[in-house]
Protein backbone atom coordinates (compact mmCIF):
# COMPACT_ATOMS: atom_id res chain seq x y z
CA UNK A 1 0.00 0.00 0.00
CA UNK A 2 1.40 3.38 -0.99
CA UNK A 3 1.02 6.11 1.61
CA UNK A 4 -1.31 8.88 0.53
CA UNK A 5 -0.90 12.24 2.20
CA UNK A 6 -1.72 14.69 -0.54
CA UNK A 7 -4.24 14.68 -3.36
CA UNK A 8 -4.33 17.47 -5.92
CA UNK A 9 -7.19 18.08 -8.33
CA UNK A 10 -7.71 20.10 -11.50
CA UNK A 11 -11.48 20.51 -11.28
CA UNK A 12 -12.26 20.88 -14.97
CA UNK A 13 -15.49 20.61 -16.94
CA UNK A 14 -17.92 22.84 -15.04
CA UNK A 15 -18.65 25.08 -18.00
CA UNK A 16 -19.42 22.21 -20.35
CA UNK A 17 -21.60 20.55 -17.71
CA UNK A 18 -23.55 23.76 -17.19
CA UNK A 19 -24.06 24.34 -20.92
CA UNK A 20 -25.23 20.78 -21.43
CA UNK A 21 -27.68 20.65 -18.53
CA UNK A 22 -28.88 24.21 -17.99
CA UNK A 23 -27.61 26.15 -20.96
CA UNK A 24 -25.38 28.24 -18.70
CA UNK A 25 -21.70 27.75 -17.92
CA UNK A 26 -22.12 29.34 -14.52
CA UNK A 27 -24.67 26.77 -13.37
CA UNK A 28 -21.91 24.20 -13.85
CA UNK A 29 -19.64 26.12 -11.47
CA UNK A 30 -22.38 26.06 -8.86
CA UNK A 31 -23.00 22.35 -9.36
CA UNK A 32 -19.25 21.69 -9.07
CA UNK A 33 -19.31 22.83 -5.45
CA UNK A 34 -21.21 19.66 -4.56
CA UNK A 35 -18.29 17.61 -5.84
CA UNK A 36 -15.92 19.76 -3.77
CA UNK A 37 -17.89 18.93 -0.63
CA UNK A 38 -17.88 15.23 -1.49
CA UNK A 39 -14.10 15.25 -1.98
CA UNK A 40 -13.52 17.03 1.34
CA UNK A 41 -15.57 14.40 3.17
CA UNK A 42 -13.69 11.65 1.35
CA UNK A 43 -10.30 13.06 2.40
CA UNK A 44 -11.35 13.28 6.03
CA UNK A 45 -12.66 9.71 5.97
CA UNK A 46 -9.49 8.38 4.35
CA UNK A 47 -7.16 10.43 6.58
CA UNK A 48 -5.67 12.26 3.63
CA UNK A 49 -3.94 15.28 5.15
CA UNK A 50 -3.66 17.65 2.19
CA UNK A 51 -6.14 18.41 -0.57
CA UNK A 52 -5.14 20.93 -3.24
CA UNK A 53 -7.91 22.26 -5.47
CA UNK A 54 -7.23 24.26 -8.61
CA UNK A 55 -10.02 26.82 -8.49
CA UNK A 56 -8.76 29.75 -10.60
CA UNK A 57 -5.64 29.97 -12.72
CA UNK A 58 -3.58 33.01 -13.66
CA UNK A 59 -4.84 32.31 -17.19
CA UNK A 60 -8.50 32.28 -16.13
CA UNK A 61 -8.41 36.12 -16.01
CA UNK A 62 -8.85 35.85 -19.79
CA UNK A 63 -12.45 34.71 -19.27
CA UNK A 64 -15.35 37.16 -19.59
CA UNK A 65 -15.79 39.39 -16.55
CA UNK A 66 -19.27 37.99 -15.94
CA UNK A 67 -17.95 34.48 -15.47
CA UNK A 68 -15.04 35.68 -13.33
CA UNK A 69 -17.33 37.62 -11.07
CA UNK A 70 -19.69 34.69 -10.79
CA UNK A 71 -16.80 32.47 -9.68
CA UNK A 72 -15.55 34.99 -7.12
CA UNK A 73 -19.06 35.49 -5.74
CA UNK A 74 -19.51 31.75 -5.50
CA UNK A 75 -16.27 31.43 -3.58
CA UNK A 76 -17.29 34.25 -1.26
CA UNK A 77 -20.68 32.68 -0.56
CA UNK A 78 -19.12 29.27 -0.03
CA UNK A 79 -16.62 30.58 2.50
CA UNK A 80 -19.19 32.69 4.32
CA UNK A 81 -21.58 29.77 4.54
CA UNK A 82 -19.11 27.00 5.33
CA UNK A 83 -16.17 28.52 7.17
CA UNK A 84 -17.62 27.87 10.60
CA UNK A 85 -18.33 24.26 9.72
CA UNK A 86 -14.91 23.75 8.14
CA UNK A 87 -13.29 25.22 11.22
CA UNK A 88 -15.33 22.98 13.53
CA UNK A 89 -14.15 20.01 11.52
CA UNK A 90 -10.56 21.14 12.15
CA UNK A 91 -9.87 21.94 8.52
CA UNK A 92 -7.11 24.39 7.69
CA UNK A 93 -7.51 26.64 4.66
CA UNK A 94 -4.47 27.85 2.77
CA UNK A 95 -4.48 29.94 -0.38
CA UNK A 96 -1.91 29.19 -3.07
CA UNK A 97 -1.50 32.23 -5.29
CA UNK A 98 -1.43 35.97 -4.94
CA UNK A 99 -4.58 37.48 -3.45
CA UNK A 100 -5.42 40.18 -5.95
CA UNK A 101 -9.20 40.07 -5.93
CA UNK A 102 -11.63 42.64 -4.53
CA UNK A 103 -10.72 43.99 -1.12
CA UNK A 104 -13.71 42.16 0.31
CA UNK A 105 -12.68 38.79 -1.09
CA UNK A 106 -9.00 39.31 -0.19
CA UNK A 107 -10.00 40.07 3.39
CA UNK A 108 -12.27 37.05 3.56
CA UNK A 109 -9.48 34.81 2.28
CA UNK A 110 -7.06 36.24 4.85
CA UNK A 111 -9.68 35.74 7.54
CA UNK A 112 -10.27 32.10 6.53
CA UNK A 113 -6.54 31.40 6.66
CA UNK A 114 -6.03 33.07 10.01
CA UNK A 115 -9.09 31.54 11.61
CA UNK A 116 -8.18 27.99 10.59
CA UNK A 117 -4.39 28.18 10.81
CA UNK A 118 -4.07 25.90 13.84
CA UNK A 119 -6.29 23.12 12.50
CA UNK A 120 -4.63 19.81 11.74
CA UNK A 121 -7.28 17.36 10.51
CA UNK A 122 -7.09 18.28 6.82
CA UNK A 123 -5.38 21.13 5.01
CA UNK A 124 -7.23 22.41 1.97
CA UNK A 125 -5.01 24.37 -0.38
CA UNK A 126 -7.09 26.52 -2.66
CA UNK A 127 -5.13 27.42 -5.76
CA UNK A 128 -6.54 30.81 -6.64
CA UNK A 129 -4.97 33.15 -9.13
CA UNK A 130 -2.43 30.36 -9.19
CA UNK A 131 0.06 29.70 -11.96
CA UNK A 132 2.99 27.38 -11.58
CA UNK A 133 5.29 29.44 -13.80
CA UNK A 134 4.55 32.58 -11.82
CA UNK A 135 5.16 30.66 -8.59
CA UNK A 136 8.55 29.48 -9.85
CA UNK A 137 9.43 32.98 -11.06
CA UNK A 138 8.70 34.33 -7.55
CA UNK A 139 10.93 31.64 -6.09
CA UNK A 140 13.79 32.70 -8.39
CA UNK A 141 13.34 36.25 -7.25
CA UNK A 142 13.45 35.26 -3.59
CA UNK A 143 16.59 33.20 -4.13
CA UNK A 144 18.44 35.59 -6.37
CA UNK A 145 21.08 36.55 -3.78
CA UNK A 146 22.00 32.95 -3.03
CA UNK A 147 25.12 31.55 -4.67
CA UNK A 148 24.15 27.89 -4.44
CA UNK A 149 20.54 26.84 -4.81
CA UNK A 150 19.37 23.38 -3.78
CA UNK A 151 16.15 21.59 -4.71
CA UNK A 152 14.96 22.17 -1.14
CA UNK A 153 15.65 25.89 -1.43
CA UNK A 154 13.32 25.98 -4.42
CA UNK A 155 10.61 23.87 -2.75
CA UNK A 156 10.79 26.13 0.30
CA UNK A 157 10.34 29.25 -1.81
CA UNK A 158 7.11 28.10 -3.47
CA UNK A 159 3.56 28.75 -2.25
CA UNK A 160 3.54 25.07 -1.25
CA UNK A 161 6.35 25.49 1.29
CA UNK A 162 5.96 22.87 4.06
CA UNK A 163 3.42 20.90 2.03
CA UNK A 164 4.56 17.47 0.81
CA UNK A 165 4.38 16.90 -2.95
CA UNK A 166 1.11 15.28 -4.02
CA UNK A 167 1.12 11.53 -4.57
CA UNK A 168 -2.00 11.80 -6.76
CA UNK A 169 -3.08 14.39 -9.31
CA UNK A 170 -6.56 14.07 -10.81
CA UNK A 171 -7.82 16.08 -13.75
CA UNK A 172 -11.47 15.71 -14.67
CA UNK A 173 -13.05 17.02 -17.87
CA UNK A 174 -11.52 14.70 -20.47
CA UNK A 175 -8.46 16.88 -21.17
CA UNK A 176 -4.90 15.65 -20.81
CA UNK A 177 -2.86 18.69 -19.91
CA UNK A 178 -1.59 20.40 -16.78
CA UNK A 179 -2.68 23.98 -17.49
CA UNK A 180 0.15 25.51 -15.44
CA UNK A 181 -0.60 23.57 -12.23
CA UNK A 182 2.09 22.48 -9.73
CA UNK A 183 4.75 21.82 -12.37
CA UNK A 184 7.60 21.52 -9.87
CA UNK A 185 5.62 19.61 -7.24
CA UNK A 186 4.35 16.81 -9.49
CA UNK A 187 7.75 15.56 -10.63
CA UNK A 188 6.87 12.08 -9.27
CA UNK A 189 3.10 12.28 -8.90
CA UNK A 190 0.75 9.61 -10.26
CA UNK A 191 -1.58 11.34 -12.72
CA UNK A 192 -5.19 10.34 -13.40
CA UNK A 193 -6.98 11.93 -16.34
CA UNK A 194 -10.71 11.38 -15.96
CA UNK A 195 -13.29 11.62 -18.73
CA UNK A 196 -16.10 12.82 -16.47
CA UNK A 197 -16.85 16.51 -16.08
CA UNK A 198 -16.23 17.80 -12.54
CA UNK A 199 -19.91 17.96 -11.46
CA UNK A 200 -20.36 14.33 -12.60
CA UNK A 201 -17.31 13.10 -10.67
CA UNK A 202 -18.47 10.85 -7.84
CA UNK A 203 -17.17 9.05 -4.77
CA UNK A 204 -16.93 5.77 -6.69
CA UNK A 205 -14.52 7.47 -9.09
CA UNK A 206 -12.36 8.57 -6.17
CA UNK A 207 -12.47 5.11 -4.63
CA UNK A 208 -11.39 3.56 -7.93
CA UNK A 209 -8.50 6.02 -8.31
CA UNK A 210 -7.26 5.57 -4.74
CA UNK A 211 -7.48 1.80 -5.07
CA UNK A 212 -5.54 1.87 -8.32
CA UNK A 213 -2.97 4.22 -6.78
CA UNK A 214 -2.42 1.96 -3.79
CA UNK A 215 -1.37 -0.87 -6.12
CA UNK A 216 0.99 1.11 -8.33
CA UNK A 217 4.66 0.21 -8.08
CA UNK A 218 6.23 3.58 -7.40
CA UNK A 219 9.84 3.25 -8.46
CA UNK A 220 11.28 6.73 -7.99
CA UNK A 221 13.99 5.67 -10.39
CA UNK A 222 14.83 2.43 -8.60
CA UNK A 223 13.82 -0.99 -9.89
C1 LIG B 1 -13.09 24.47 -14.47
O1 LIG B 1 -14.16 24.31 -15.32
C2 LIG B 1 -13.34 25.52 -13.44
C3 LIG B 1 -12.57 26.75 -13.60
C4 LIG B 1 -11.67 26.98 -14.50
C5 LIG B 1 -12.88 27.80 -12.69
P1 LIG B 1 -14.23 25.08 -16.69
O2 LIG B 1 -14.95 26.35 -16.45
O3 LIG B 1 -12.90 25.20 -17.30
O4 LIG B 1 -15.14 24.11 -17.53
P2 LIG B 1 -14.96 23.77 -19.06
O5 LIG B 1 -13.61 23.15 -19.21
O6 LIG B 1 -15.10 25.04 -19.81
O7 LIG B 1 -16.06 22.80 -19.33
C1 LIG C 1 -7.66 24.67 -15.46
O1 LIG C 1 -8.79 24.56 -16.24
C2 LIG C 1 -7.87 25.65 -14.37
C3 LIG C 1 -8.81 25.26 -13.32
C4 LIG C 1 -9.44 24.11 -13.23
C5 LIG C 1 -9.00 26.25 -12.31
P1 LIG C 1 -8.96 25.42 -17.57
O2 LIG C 1 -10.26 25.04 -18.15
O3 LIG C 1 -8.76 26.85 -17.29
O4 LIG C 1 -7.75 24.90 -18.45
P2 LIG C 1 -7.48 25.08 -20.00
O5 LIG C 1 -7.49 26.54 -20.28
O6 LIG C 1 -8.59 24.38 -20.72
O7 LIG C 1 -6.17 24.43 -20.22
MG1 LIG D 1 -11.86 24.01 -18.60
Coordinates of C-alpha atoms and ligand atoms in Angstrom, one line a residue:
X1 CA 0.0 0.0 0.0
X2 CA 1.4 3.4 -1.0
X3 CA 1.0 6.1 1.6
X4 CA -1.3 8.9 0.5
X5 CA -0.9 12.2 2.2
X6 CA -1.7 14.7 -0.5
X7 CA -4.2 14.7 -3.4
X8 CA -4.3 17.5 -5.9
X9 CA -7.2 18.1 -8.3
X10 CA -7.7 20.1 -11.5
X11 CA -11.5 20.5 -11.3
X12 CA -12.3 20.9 -15.0
X13 CA -15.5 20.6 -16.9
X14 CA -17.9 22.8 -15.0
X15 CA -18.6 25.1 -18.0
X16 CA -19.4 22.2 -20.3
X17 CA -21.6 20.6 -17.7
X18 CA -23.6 23.8 -17.2
X19 CA -24.1 24.3 -20.9
X20 CA -25.2 20.8 -21.4
X21 CA -27.7 20.7 -18.5
X22 CA -28.9 24.2 -18.0
X23 CA -27.6 26.1 -21.0
X24 CA -25.4 28.2 -18.7
X25 CA -21.7 27.7 -17.9
X26 CA -22.1 29.3 -14.5
X27 CA -24.7 26.8 -13.4
X28 CA -21.9 24.2 -13.8
X29 CA -19.6 26.1 -11.5
X30 CA -22.4 26.1 -8.9
X31 CA -23.0 22.4 -9.4
X32 CA -19.3 21.7 -9.1
X33 CA -19.3 22.8 -5.5
X34 CA -21.2 19.7 -4.6
X35 CA -18.3 17.6 -5.8
X36 CA -15.9 19.8 -3.8
X37 CA -17.9 18.9 -0.6
X38 CA -17.9 15.2 -1.5
X39 CA -14.1 15.3 -2.0
X40 CA -13.5 17.0 1.3
X41 CA -15.6 14.4 3.2
X42 CA -13.7 11.7 1.4
X43 CA -10.3 13.1 2.4
X44 CA -11.4 13.3 6.0
X45 CA -12.7 9.7 6.0
X46 CA -9.5 8.4 4.3
X47 CA -7.2 10.4 6.6
X48 CA -5.7 12.3 3.6
X49 CA -3.9 15.3 5.2
X50 CA -3.7 17.7 2.2
X51 CA -6.1 18.4 -0.6
X52 CA -5.1 20.9 -3.2
X53 CA -7.9 22.3 -5.5
X54 CA -7.2 24.3 -8.6
X55 CA -10.0 26.8 -8.5
X56 CA -8.8 29.7 -10.6
X57 CA -5.6 30.0 -12.7
X58 CA -3.6 33.0 -13.7
X59 CA -4.8 32.3 -17.2
X60 CA -8.5 32.3 -16.1
X61 CA -8.4 36.1 -16.0
X62 CA -8.9 35.9 -19.8
X63 CA -12.5 34.7 -19.3
X64 CA -15.3 37.2 -19.6
X65 CA -15.8 39.4 -16.6
X66 CA -19.3 38.0 -15.9
X67 CA -17.9 34.5 -15.5
X68 CA -15.0 35.7 -13.3
X69 CA -17.3 37.6 -11.1
X70 CA -19.7 34.7 -10.8
X71 CA -16.8 32.5 -9.7
X72 CA -15.6 35.0 -7.1
X73 CA -19.1 35.5 -5.7
X74 CA -19.5 31.7 -5.5
X75 CA -16.3 31.4 -3.6
X76 CA -17.3 34.3 -1.3
X77 CA -20.7 32.7 -0.6
X78 CA -19.1 29.3 0.0
X79 CA -16.6 30.6 2.5
X80 CA -19.2 32.7 4.3
X81 CA -21.6 29.8 4.5
X82 CA -19.1 27.0 5.3
X83 CA -16.2 28.5 7.2
X84 CA -17.6 27.9 10.6
X85 CA -18.3 24.3 9.7
X86 CA -14.9 23.7 8.1
X87 CA -13.3 25.2 11.2
X88 CA -15.3 23.0 13.5
X89 CA -14.1 20.0 11.5
X90 CA -10.6 21.1 12.1
X91 CA -9.9 21.9 8.5
X92 CA -7.1 24.4 7.7
X93 CA -7.5 26.6 4.7
X94 CA -4.5 27.9 2.8
X95 CA -4.5 29.9 -0.4
X96 CA -1.9 29.2 -3.1
X97 CA -1.5 32.2 -5.3
X98 CA -1.4 36.0 -4.9
X99 CA -4.6 37.5 -3.5
X100 CA -5.4 40.2 -6.0
X101 CA -9.2 40.1 -5.9
X102 CA -11.6 42.6 -4.5
X103 CA -10.7 44.0 -1.1
X104 CA -13.7 42.2 0.3
X105 CA -12.7 38.8 -1.1
X106 CA -9.0 39.3 -0.2
X107 CA -10.0 40.1 3.4
X108 CA -12.3 37.1 3.6
X109 CA -9.5 34.8 2.3
X110 CA -7.1 36.2 4.9
X111 CA -9.7 35.7 7.5
X112 CA -10.3 32.1 6.5
X113 CA -6.5 31.4 6.7
X114 CA -6.0 33.1 10.0
X115 CA -9.1 31.5 11.6
X116 CA -8.2 28.0 10.6
X117 CA -4.4 28.2 10.8
X118 CA -4.1 25.9 13.8
X119 CA -6.3 23.1 12.5
X120 CA -4.6 19.8 11.7
X121 CA -7.3 17.4 10.5
X122 CA -7.1 18.3 6.8
X123 CA -5.4 21.1 5.0
X124 CA -7.2 22.4 2.0
X125 CA -5.0 24.4 -0.4
X126 CA -7.1 26.5 -2.7
X127 CA -5.1 27.4 -5.8
X128 CA -6.5 30.8 -6.6
X129 CA -5.0 33.1 -9.1
X130 CA -2.4 30.4 -9.2
X131 CA 0.1 29.7 -12.0
X132 CA 3.0 27.4 -11.6
X133 CA 5.3 29.4 -13.8
X134 CA 4.6 32.6 -11.8
X135 CA 5.2 30.7 -8.6
X136 CA 8.5 29.5 -9.8
X137 CA 9.4 33.0 -11.1
X138 CA 8.7 34.3 -7.5
X139 CA 10.9 31.6 -6.1
X140 CA 13.8 32.7 -8.4
X141 CA 13.3 36.3 -7.3
X142 CA 13.4 35.3 -3.6
X143 CA 16.6 33.2 -4.1
X144 CA 18.4 35.6 -6.4
X145 CA 21.1 36.6 -3.8
X146 CA 22.0 33.0 -3.0
X147 CA 25.1 31.6 -4.7
X148 CA 24.1 27.9 -4.4
X149 CA 20.5 26.8 -4.8
X150 CA 19.4 23.4 -3.8
X151 CA 16.1 21.6 -4.7
X152 CA 15.0 22.2 -1.1
X153 CA 15.7 25.9 -1.4
X154 CA 13.3 26.0 -4.4
X155 CA 10.6 23.9 -2.7
X156 CA 10.8 26.1 0.3
X157 CA 10.3 29.3 -1.8
X158 CA 7.1 28.1 -3.5
X159 CA 3.6 28.7 -2.2
X160 CA 3.5 25.1 -1.3
X161 CA 6.3 25.5 1.3
X162 CA 6.0 22.9 4.1
X163 CA 3.4 20.9 2.0
X164 CA 4.6 17.5 0.8
X165 CA 4.4 16.9 -2.9
X166 CA 1.1 15.3 -4.0
X167 CA 1.1 11.5 -4.6
X168 CA -2.0 11.8 -6.8
X169 CA -3.1 14.4 -9.3
X170 CA -6.6 14.1 -10.8
X171 CA -7.8 16.1 -13.8
X172 CA -11.5 15.7 -14.7
X173 CA -13.0 17.0 -17.9
X174 CA -11.5 14.7 -20.5
X175 CA -8.5 16.9 -21.2
X176 CA -4.9 15.6 -20.8
X177 CA -2.9 18.7 -19.9
X178 CA -1.6 20.4 -16.8
X179 CA -2.7 24.0 -17.5
X180 CA 0.1 25.5 -15.4
X181 CA -0.6 23.6 -12.2
X182 CA 2.1 22.5 -9.7
X183 CA 4.7 21.8 -12.4
X184 CA 7.6 21.5 -9.9
X185 CA 5.6 19.6 -7.2
X186 CA 4.4 16.8 -9.5
X187 CA 7.7 15.6 -10.6
X188 CA 6.9 12.1 -9.3
X189 CA 3.1 12.3 -8.9
X190 CA 0.7 9.6 -10.3
X191 CA -1.6 11.3 -12.7
X192 CA -5.2 10.3 -13.4
X193 CA -7.0 11.9 -16.3
X194 CA -10.7 11.4 -16.0
X195 CA -13.3 11.6 -18.7
X196 CA -16.1 12.8 -16.5
X197 CA -16.9 16.5 -16.1
X198 CA -16.2 17.8 -12.5
X199 CA -19.9 18.0 -11.5
X200 CA -20.4 14.3 -12.6
X201 CA -17.3 13.1 -10.7
X202 CA -18.5 10.9 -7.8
X203 CA -17.2 9.0 -4.8
X204 CA -16.9 5.8 -6.7
X205 CA -14.5 7.5 -9.1
X206 CA -12.4 8.6 -6.2
X207 CA -12.5 5.1 -4.6
X208 CA -11.4 3.6 -7.9
X209 CA -8.5 6.0 -8.3
X210 CA -7.3 5.6 -4.7
X211 CA -7.5 1.8 -5.1
X212 CA -5.5 1.9 -8.3
X213 CA -3.0 4.2 -6.8
X214 CA -2.4 2.0 -3.8
X215 CA -1.4 -0.9 -6.1
X216 CA 1.0 1.1 -8.3
X217 CA 4.7 0.2 -8.1
X218 CA 6.2 3.6 -7.4
X219 CA 9.8 3.2 -8.5
X220 CA 11.3 6.7 -8.0
X221 CA 14.0 5.7 -10.4
X222 CA 14.8 2.4 -8.6
X223 CA 13.8 -1.0 -9.9
Ligands
LIG1 C1 -13.1 24.5 -14.5 O1 -14.2 24.3 -15.3 C2 -13.3 25.5 -13.4 C3 -12.6 26.7 -13.6 C4 -11.7 27.0 -14.5 C5 -12.9 27.8 -12.7 P1 -14.2 25.1 -16.7 O2 -15.0 26.4 -16.4 O3 -12.9 25.2 -17.3 O4 -15.1 24.1 -17.5 P2 -15.0 23.8 -19.1 O5 -13.6 23.1 -19.2 O6 -15.1 25.0 -19.8 O7 -16.1 22.8 -19.3
LIG2 C1 -7.7 24.7 -15.5 O1 -8.8 24.6 -16.2 C2 -7.9 25.6 -14.4 C3 -8.8 25.3 -13.3 C4 -9.4 24.1 -13.2 C5 -9.0 26.2 -12.3 P1 -9.0 25.4 -17.6 O2 -10.3 25.0 -18.2 O3 -8.8 26.9 -17.3 O4 -7.8 24.9 -18.4 P2 -7.5 25.1 -20.0 O5 -7.5 26.5 -20.3 O6 -8.6 24.4 -20.7 O7 -6.2 24.4 -20.2
LIG3 MG1 -11.9 24.0 -18.6

